[in-house]
PDB file of C-alpha atoms in Angstrom:
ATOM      1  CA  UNK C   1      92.156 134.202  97.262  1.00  0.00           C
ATOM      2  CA  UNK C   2      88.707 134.508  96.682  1.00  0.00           C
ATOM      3  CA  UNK C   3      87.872 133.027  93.251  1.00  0.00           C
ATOM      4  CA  UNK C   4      86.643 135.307  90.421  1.00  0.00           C
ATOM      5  CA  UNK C   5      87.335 136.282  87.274  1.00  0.00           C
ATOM      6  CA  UNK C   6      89.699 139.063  87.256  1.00  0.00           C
ATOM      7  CA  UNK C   7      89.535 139.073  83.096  1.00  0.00           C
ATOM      8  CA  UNK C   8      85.763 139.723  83.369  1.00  0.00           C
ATOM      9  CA  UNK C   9      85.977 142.783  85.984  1.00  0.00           C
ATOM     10  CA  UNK C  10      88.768 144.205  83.642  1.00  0.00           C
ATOM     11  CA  UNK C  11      86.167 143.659  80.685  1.00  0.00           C
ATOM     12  CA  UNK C  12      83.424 145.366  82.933  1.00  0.00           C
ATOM     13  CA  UNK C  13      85.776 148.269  83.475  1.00  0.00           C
ATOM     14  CA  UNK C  14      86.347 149.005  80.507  1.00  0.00           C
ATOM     15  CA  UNK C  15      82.721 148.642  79.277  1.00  0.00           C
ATOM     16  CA  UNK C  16      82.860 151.544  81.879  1.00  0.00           C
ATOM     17  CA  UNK C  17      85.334 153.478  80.780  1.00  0.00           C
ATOM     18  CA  UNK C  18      84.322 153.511  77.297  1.00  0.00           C
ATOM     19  CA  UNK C  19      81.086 155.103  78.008  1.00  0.00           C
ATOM     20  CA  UNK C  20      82.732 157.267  80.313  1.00  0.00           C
ATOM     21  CA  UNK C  21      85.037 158.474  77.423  1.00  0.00           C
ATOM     22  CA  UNK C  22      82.254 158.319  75.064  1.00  0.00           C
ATOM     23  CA  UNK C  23      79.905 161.073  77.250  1.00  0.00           C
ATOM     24  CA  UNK C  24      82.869 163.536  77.278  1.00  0.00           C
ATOM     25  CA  UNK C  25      82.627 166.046  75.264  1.00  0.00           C
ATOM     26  CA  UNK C  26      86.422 166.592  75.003  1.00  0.00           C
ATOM     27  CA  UNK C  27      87.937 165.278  71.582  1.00  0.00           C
ATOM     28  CA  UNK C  28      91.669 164.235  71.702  1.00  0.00           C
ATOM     29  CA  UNK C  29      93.217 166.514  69.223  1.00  0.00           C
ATOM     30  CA  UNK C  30      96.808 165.579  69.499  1.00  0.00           C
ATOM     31  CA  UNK C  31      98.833 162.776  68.397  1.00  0.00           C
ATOM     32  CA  UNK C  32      99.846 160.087  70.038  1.00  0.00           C
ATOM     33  CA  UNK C  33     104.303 161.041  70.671  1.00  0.00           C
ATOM     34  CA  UNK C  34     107.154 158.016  71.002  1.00  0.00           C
ATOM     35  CA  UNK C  35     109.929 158.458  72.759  1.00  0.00           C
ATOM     36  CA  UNK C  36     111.012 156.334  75.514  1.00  0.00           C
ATOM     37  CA  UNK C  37     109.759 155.944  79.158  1.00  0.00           C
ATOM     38  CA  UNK C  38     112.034 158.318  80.465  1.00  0.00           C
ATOM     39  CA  UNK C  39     111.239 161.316  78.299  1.00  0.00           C
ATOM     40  CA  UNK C  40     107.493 160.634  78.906  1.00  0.00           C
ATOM     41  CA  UNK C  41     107.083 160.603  82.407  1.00  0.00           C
ATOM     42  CA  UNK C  42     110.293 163.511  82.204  1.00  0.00           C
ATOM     43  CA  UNK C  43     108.865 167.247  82.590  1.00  0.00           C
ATOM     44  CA  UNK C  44     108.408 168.482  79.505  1.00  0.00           C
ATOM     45  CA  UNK C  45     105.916 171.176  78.827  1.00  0.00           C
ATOM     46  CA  UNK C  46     103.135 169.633  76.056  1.00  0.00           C
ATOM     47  CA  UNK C  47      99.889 170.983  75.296  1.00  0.00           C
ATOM     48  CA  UNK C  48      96.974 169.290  77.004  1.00  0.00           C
ATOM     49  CA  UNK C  49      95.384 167.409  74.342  1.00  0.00           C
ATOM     50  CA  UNK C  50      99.180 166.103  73.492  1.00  0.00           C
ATOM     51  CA  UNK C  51      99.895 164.561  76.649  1.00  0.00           C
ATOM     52  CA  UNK C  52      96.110 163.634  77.236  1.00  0.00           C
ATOM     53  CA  UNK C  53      96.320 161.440  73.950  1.00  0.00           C
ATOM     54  CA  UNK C  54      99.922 160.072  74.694  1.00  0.00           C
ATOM     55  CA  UNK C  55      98.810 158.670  78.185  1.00  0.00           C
ATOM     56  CA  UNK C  56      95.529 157.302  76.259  1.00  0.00           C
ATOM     57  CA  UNK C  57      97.785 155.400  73.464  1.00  0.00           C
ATOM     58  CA  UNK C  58      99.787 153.795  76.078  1.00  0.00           C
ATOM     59  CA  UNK C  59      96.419 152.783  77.897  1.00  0.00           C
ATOM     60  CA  UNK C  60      95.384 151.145  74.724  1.00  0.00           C
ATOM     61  CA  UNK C  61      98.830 149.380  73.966  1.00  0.00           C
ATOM     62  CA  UNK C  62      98.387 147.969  77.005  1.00  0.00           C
ATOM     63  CA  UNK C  63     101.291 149.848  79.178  1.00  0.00           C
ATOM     64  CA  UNK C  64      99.440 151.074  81.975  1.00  0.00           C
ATOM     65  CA  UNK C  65     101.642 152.020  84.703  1.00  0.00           C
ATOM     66  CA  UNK C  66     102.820 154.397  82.089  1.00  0.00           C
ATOM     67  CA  UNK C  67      99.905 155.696  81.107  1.00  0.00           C
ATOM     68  CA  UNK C  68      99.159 156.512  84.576  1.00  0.00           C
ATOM     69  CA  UNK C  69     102.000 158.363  85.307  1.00  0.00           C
ATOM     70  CA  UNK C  70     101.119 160.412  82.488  1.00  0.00           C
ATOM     71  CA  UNK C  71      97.698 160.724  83.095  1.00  0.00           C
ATOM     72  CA  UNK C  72      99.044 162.132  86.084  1.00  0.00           C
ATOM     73  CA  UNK C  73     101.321 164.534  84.384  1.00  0.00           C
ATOM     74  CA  UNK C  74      98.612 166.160  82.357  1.00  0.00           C
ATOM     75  CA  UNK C  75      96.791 166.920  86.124  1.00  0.00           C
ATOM     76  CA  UNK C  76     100.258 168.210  87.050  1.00  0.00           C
ATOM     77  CA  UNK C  77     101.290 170.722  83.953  1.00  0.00           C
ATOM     78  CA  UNK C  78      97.304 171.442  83.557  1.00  0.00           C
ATOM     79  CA  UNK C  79      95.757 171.332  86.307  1.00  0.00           C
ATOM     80  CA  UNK C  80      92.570 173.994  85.689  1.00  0.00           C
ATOM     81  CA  UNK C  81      92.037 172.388  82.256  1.00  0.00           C
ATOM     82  CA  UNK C  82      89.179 170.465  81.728  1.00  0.00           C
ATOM     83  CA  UNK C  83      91.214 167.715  81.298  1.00  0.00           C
ATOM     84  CA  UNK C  84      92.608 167.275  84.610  1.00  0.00           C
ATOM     85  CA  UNK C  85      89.196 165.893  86.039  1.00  0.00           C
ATOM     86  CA  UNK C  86      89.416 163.326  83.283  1.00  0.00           C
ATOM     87  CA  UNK C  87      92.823 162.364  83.353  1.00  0.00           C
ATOM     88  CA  UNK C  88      92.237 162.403  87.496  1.00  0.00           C
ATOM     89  CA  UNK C  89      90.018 158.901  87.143  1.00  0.00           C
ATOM     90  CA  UNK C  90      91.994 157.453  83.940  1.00  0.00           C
ATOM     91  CA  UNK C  91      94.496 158.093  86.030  1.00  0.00           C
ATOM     92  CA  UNK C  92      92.945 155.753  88.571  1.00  0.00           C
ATOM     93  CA  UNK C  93      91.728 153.151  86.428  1.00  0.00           C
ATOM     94  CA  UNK C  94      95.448 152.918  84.698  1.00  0.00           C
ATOM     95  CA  UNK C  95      96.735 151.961  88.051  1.00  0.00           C
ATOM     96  CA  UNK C  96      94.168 149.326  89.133  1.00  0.00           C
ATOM     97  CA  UNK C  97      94.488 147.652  85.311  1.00  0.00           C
ATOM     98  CA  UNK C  98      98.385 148.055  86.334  1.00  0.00           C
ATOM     99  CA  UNK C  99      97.506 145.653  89.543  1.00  0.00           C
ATOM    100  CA  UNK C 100      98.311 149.405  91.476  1.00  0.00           C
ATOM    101  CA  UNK C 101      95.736 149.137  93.989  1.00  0.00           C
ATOM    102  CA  UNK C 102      96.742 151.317  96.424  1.00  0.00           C
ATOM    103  CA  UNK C 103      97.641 154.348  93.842  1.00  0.00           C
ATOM    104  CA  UNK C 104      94.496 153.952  92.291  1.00  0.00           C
ATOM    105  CA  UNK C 105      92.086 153.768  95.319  1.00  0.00           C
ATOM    106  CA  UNK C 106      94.513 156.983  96.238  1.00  0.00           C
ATOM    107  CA  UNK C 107      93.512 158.348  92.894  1.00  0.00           C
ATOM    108  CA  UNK C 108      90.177 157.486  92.774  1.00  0.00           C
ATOM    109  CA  UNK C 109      89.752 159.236  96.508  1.00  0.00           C
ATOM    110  CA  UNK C 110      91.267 162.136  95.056  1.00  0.00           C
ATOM    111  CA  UNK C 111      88.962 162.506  92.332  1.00  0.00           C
ATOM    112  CA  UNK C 112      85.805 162.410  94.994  1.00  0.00           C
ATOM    113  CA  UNK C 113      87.230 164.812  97.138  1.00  0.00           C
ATOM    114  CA  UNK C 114      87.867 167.267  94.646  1.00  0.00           C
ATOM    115  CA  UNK C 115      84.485 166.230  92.230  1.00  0.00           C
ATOM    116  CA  UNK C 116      82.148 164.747  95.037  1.00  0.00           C
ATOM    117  CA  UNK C 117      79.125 165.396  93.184  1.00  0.00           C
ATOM    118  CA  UNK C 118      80.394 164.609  89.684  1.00  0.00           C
ATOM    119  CA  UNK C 119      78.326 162.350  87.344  1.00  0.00           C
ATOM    120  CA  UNK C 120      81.103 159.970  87.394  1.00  0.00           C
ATOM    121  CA  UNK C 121      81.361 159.622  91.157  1.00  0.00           C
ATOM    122  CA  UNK C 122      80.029 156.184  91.468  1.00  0.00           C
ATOM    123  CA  UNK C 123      82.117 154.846  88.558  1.00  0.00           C
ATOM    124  CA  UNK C 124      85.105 156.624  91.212  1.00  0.00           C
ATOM    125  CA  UNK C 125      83.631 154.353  94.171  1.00  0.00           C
ATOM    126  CA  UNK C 126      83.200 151.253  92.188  1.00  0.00           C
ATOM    127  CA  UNK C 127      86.931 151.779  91.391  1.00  0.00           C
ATOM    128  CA  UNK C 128      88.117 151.756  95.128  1.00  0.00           C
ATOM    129  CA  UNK C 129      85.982 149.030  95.965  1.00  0.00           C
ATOM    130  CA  UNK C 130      87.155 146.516  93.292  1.00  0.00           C
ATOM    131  CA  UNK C 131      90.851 147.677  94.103  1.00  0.00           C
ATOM    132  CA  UNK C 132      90.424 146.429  97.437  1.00  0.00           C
ATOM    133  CA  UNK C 133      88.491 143.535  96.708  1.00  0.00           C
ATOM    134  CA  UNK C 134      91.651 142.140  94.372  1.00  0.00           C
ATOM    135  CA  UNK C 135      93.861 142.285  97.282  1.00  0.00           C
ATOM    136  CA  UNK C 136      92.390 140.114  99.419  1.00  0.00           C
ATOM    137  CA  UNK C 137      94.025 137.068 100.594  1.00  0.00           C
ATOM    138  CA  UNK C 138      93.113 134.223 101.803  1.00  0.00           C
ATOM    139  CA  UNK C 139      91.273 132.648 105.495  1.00  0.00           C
ATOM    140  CA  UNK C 140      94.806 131.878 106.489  1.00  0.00           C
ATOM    141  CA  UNK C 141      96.352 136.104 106.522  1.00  0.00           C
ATOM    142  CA  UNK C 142      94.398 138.787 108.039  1.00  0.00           C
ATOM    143  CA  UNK C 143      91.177 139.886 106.891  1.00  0.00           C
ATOM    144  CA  UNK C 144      92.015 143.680 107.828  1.00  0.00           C
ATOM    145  CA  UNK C 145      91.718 143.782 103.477  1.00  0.00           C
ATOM    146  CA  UNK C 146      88.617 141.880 103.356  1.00  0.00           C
ATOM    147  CA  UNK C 147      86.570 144.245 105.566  1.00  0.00           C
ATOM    148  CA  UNK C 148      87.535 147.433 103.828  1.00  0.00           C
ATOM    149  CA  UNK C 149      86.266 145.379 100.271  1.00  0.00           C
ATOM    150  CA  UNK C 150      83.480 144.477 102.742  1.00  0.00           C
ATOM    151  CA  UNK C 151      82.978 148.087 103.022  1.00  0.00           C
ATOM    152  CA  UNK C 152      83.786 149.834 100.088  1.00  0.00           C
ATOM    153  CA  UNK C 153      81.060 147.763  98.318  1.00  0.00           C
ATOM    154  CA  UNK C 154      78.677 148.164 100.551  1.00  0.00           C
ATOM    155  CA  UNK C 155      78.631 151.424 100.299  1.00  0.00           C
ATOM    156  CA  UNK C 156      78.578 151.050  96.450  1.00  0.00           C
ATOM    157  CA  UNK C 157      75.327 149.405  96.977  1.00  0.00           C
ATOM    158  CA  UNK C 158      73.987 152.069  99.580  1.00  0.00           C
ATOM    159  CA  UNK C 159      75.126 155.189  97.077  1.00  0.00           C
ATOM    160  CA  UNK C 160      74.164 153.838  94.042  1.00  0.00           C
ATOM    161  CA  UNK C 161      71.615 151.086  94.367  1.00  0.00           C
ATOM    162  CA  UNK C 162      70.496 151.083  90.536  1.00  0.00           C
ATOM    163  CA  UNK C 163      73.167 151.516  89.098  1.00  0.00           C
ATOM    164  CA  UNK C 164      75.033 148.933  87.432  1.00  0.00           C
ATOM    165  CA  UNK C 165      78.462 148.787  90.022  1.00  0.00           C
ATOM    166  CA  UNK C 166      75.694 148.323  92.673  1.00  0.00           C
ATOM    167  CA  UNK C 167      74.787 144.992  90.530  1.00  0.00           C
ATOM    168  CA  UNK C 168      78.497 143.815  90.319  1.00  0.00           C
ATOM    169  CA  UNK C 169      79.102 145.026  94.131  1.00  0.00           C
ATOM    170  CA  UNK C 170      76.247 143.023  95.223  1.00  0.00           C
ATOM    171  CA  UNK C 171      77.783 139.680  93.433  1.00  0.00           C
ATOM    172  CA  UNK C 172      80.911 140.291  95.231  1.00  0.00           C
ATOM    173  CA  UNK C 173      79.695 141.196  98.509  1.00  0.00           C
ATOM    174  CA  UNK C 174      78.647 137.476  98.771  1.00  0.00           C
ATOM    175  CA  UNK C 175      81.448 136.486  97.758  1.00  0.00           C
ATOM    176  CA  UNK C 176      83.362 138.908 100.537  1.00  0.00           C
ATOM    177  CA  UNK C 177      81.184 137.395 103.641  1.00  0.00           C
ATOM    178  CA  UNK C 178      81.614 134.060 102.391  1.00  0.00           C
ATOM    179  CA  UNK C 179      85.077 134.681 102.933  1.00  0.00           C
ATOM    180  CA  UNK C 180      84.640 136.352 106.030  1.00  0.00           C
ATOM    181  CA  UNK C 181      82.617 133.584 107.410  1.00  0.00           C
ATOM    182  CA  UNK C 182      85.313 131.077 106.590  1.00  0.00           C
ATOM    183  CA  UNK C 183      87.751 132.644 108.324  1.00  0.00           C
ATOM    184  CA  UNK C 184      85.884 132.732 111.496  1.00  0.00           C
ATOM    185  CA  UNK C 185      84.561 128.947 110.686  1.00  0.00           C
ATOM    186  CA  UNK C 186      88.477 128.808 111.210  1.00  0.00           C
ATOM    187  CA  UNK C 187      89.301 130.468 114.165  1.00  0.00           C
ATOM    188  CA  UNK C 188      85.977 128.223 115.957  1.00  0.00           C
ATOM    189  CA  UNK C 189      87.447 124.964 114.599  1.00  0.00           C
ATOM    190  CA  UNK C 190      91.102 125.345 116.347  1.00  0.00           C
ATOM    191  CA  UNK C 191      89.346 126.891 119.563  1.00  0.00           C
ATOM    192  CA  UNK C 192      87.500 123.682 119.077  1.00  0.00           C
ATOM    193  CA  UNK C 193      90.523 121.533 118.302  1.00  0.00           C
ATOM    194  CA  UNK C 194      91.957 123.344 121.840  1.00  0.00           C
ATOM    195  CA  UNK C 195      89.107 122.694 123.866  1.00  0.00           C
ATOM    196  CA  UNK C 196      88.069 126.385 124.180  1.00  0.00           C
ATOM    197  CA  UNK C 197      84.946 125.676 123.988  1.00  0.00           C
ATOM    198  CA  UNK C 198      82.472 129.048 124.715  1.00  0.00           C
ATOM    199  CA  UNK C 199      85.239 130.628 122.585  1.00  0.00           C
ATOM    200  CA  UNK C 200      84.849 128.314 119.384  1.00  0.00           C
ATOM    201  CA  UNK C 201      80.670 128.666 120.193  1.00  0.00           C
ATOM    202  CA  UNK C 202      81.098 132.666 119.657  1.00  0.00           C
ATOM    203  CA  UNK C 203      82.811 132.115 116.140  1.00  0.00           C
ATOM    204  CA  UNK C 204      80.440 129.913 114.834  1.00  0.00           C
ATOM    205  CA  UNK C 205      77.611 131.836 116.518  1.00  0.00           C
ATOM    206  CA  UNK C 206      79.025 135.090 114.655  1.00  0.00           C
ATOM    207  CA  UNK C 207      78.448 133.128 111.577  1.00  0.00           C
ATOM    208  CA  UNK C 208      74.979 131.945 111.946  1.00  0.00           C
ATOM    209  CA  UNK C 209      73.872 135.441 113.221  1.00  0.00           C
ATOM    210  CA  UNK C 210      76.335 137.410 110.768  1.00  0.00           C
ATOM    211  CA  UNK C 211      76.622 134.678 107.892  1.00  0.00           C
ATOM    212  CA  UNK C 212      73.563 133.336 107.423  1.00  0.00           C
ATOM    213  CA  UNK C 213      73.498 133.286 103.502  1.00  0.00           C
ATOM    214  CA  UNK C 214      76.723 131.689 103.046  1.00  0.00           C
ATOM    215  CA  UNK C 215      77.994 128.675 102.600  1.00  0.00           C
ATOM    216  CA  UNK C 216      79.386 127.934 105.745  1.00  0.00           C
ATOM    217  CA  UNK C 217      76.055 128.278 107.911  1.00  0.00           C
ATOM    218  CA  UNK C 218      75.284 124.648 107.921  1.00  0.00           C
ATOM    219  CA  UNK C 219      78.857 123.214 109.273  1.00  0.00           C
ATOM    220  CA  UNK C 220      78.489 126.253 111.972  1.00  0.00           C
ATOM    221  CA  UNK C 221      75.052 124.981 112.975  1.00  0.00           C
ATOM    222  CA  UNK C 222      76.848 121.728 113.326  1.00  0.00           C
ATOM    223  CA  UNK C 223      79.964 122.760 115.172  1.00  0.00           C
ATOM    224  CA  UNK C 224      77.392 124.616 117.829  1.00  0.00           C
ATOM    225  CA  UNK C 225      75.732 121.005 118.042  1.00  0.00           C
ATOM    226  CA  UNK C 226      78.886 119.757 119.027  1.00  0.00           C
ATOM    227  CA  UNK C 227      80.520 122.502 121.086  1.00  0.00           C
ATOM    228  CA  UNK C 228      77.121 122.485 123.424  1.00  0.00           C
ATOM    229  CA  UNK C 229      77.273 119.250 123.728  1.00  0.00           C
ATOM    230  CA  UNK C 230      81.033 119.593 124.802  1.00  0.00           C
ATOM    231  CA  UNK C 231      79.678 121.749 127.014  1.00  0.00           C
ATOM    232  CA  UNK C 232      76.919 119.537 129.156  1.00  0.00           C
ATOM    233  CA  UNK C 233      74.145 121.944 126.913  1.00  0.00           C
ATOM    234  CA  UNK C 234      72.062 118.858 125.862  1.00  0.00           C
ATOM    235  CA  UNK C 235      69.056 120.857 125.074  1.00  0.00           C
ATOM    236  CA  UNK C 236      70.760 123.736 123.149  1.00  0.00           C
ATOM    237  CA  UNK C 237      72.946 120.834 121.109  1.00  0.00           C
ATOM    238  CA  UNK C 238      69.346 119.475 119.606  1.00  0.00           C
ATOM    239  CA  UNK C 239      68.228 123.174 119.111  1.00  0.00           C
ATOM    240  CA  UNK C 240      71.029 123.553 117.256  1.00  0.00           C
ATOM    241  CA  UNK C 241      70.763 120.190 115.562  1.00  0.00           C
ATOM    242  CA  UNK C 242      66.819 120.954 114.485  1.00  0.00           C
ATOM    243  CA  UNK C 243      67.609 124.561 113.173  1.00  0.00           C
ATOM    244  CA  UNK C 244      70.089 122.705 110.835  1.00  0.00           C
ATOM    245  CA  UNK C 245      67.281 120.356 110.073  1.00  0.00           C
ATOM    246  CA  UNK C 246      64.758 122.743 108.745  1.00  0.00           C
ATOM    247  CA  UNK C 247      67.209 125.105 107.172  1.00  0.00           C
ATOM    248  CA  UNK C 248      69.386 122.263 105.651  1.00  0.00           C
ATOM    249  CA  UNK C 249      67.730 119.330 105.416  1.00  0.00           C
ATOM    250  CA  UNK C 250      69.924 116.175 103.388  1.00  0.00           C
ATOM    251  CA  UNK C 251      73.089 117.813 103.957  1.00  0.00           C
ATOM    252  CA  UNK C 252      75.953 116.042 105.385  1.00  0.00           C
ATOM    253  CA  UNK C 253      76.062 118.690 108.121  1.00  0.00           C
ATOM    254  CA  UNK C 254      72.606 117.505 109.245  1.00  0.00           C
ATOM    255  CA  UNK C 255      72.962 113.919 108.370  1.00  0.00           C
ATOM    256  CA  UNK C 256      76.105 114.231 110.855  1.00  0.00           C
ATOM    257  CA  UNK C 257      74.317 115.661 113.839  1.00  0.00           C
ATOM    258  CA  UNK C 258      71.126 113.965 113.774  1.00  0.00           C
ATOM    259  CA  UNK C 259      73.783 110.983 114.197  1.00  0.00           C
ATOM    260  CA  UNK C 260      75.459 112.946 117.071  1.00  0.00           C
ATOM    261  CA  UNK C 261      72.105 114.004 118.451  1.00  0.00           C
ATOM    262  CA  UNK C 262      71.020 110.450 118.650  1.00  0.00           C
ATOM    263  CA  UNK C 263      74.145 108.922 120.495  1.00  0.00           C
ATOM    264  CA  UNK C 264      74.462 111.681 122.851  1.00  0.00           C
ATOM    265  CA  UNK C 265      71.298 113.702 123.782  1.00  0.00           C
ATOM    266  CA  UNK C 266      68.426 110.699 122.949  1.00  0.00           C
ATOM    267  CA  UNK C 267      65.155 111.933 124.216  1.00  0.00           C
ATOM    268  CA  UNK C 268      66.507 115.487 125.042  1.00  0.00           C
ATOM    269  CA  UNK C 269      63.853 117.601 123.305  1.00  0.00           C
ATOM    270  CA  UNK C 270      65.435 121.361 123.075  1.00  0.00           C
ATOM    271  CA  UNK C 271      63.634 124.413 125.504  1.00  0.00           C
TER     272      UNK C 271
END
């Protein structure tokens, strides 16, 4: 799992959400109703601003898989209120802080296609994006996950590029193609381990083209060092090996070819 702070993008959501609810200029009216599960998420006919401010009180208390589903309900029994946009992305955002993903990137997708050009449409892409990006696993499972994050914040940053979700989605989109990166540092190292060599050298080529930023570039730069020279490619090994040189100079990935360099490819100068 990528590391991050799941606490802090909760925090930043709701940040969010508060000035979301704040710029509405719908007040709850109702009161907040007990009653168990059952009965809430039952159909029962309530007025709007009822059910709105039930589903909100069980947000707050922290019971957000309920809240959702009522959040839901109030779209369902009012659906040409002007509640029912609202309720459409709290309904979103209840699922994701209920660990929900998929419902609330569903939500959140309903939202935009019914309110594309809504003020609150990037808050609604934001939504998907970080729902996607808290699924995703780690180099060892498939990345299918990781690429839609990949995606979904990218085009975050491309919608809303001064906004503040662009800011957070840029963070995070580091942190995505580091993760990427590793996983094809990954696959190269056991084509390597197998002796498949051209295919290890398009992994770790992938990175240094792809991945440049991250933190895997330098070992890639090294593992083409040592794949080419695997390969009989003396001169491209000490390309390879002087890239890493004036990119990464005093790492241990440098330190390590210059070493390899020098007992295999001495005097080879690189084309």
């Amino acid at each position: 799992m990528i590391t991050k702070s799941t606490t802090a993008s909760h925090r930043g959501l709701r940040t969010a959400l508060a000035a979301l609810l704040l710029g509405s200029t719908l007040v709850v009216a109702g009161c907040a109703r007990g009653g168990g599960d059952q009965a809430d998420t039952a159909y029962v006919a309530r007025d709007v601003e009822t059910l709105y401010a039930e589903a909100k009180s069980r947000l707050d208390r922290g019971n957000s898989k309920m809240a959702a589903a009522l959040f839901d309900e109030v779209e369902r029994q009012h659906p040409y209120s002007p509640w029912a946009r609202r309720a459409q992305l709290m309904s979103a955002f209840s699922y994701y802080v209920a660990a929900d993903y998929n419902s609330a990137i569903q939500s959140a997708q309903r939202f935009l296609s019914i309110h594309p050009g809504n003020k609150d449409a990037p808050y609604a892409y934001y939504l998907i994006a970080l729902s996607y990006y808290e699924q995703i696993s780690d180099v060892q499972r498939d990345q299918k996950i990781t690429e839609q994050a990949q995606r979904a914040l990218a085009e975050v940053v491309r919608r809303f590029p001064n906004t503040e979700y662009a800011n957070d989605a840029r963070l995070k989109l580091d942190l995505v193609n580091d993760h990427l990166a590793g996983k094809e540092m990954e696959i190269g190292r056991f084509y390597e381990r197998s002796g498949k060599w051209i295919s290890a050298q398009l992994r770790f080529q992938n990175v240094v083209e792809n991945y440049q930023t991250t933190s895997h570039a330098p070992e890639a730069l090294y593992r083409l060092t040592e794949t080419s020279l695997s390969l009989g490619l003396k001169e491209e090994a000490v390309k390879y090996a002087a890239v890493l040189g004036a990119n990464y100079p005093g790492t241990e990935w440098y330190e390590k070819a210059y070493e390899l360099v020098g007992d295999n490819a001495a005097g080879v100068t690189a084309s």
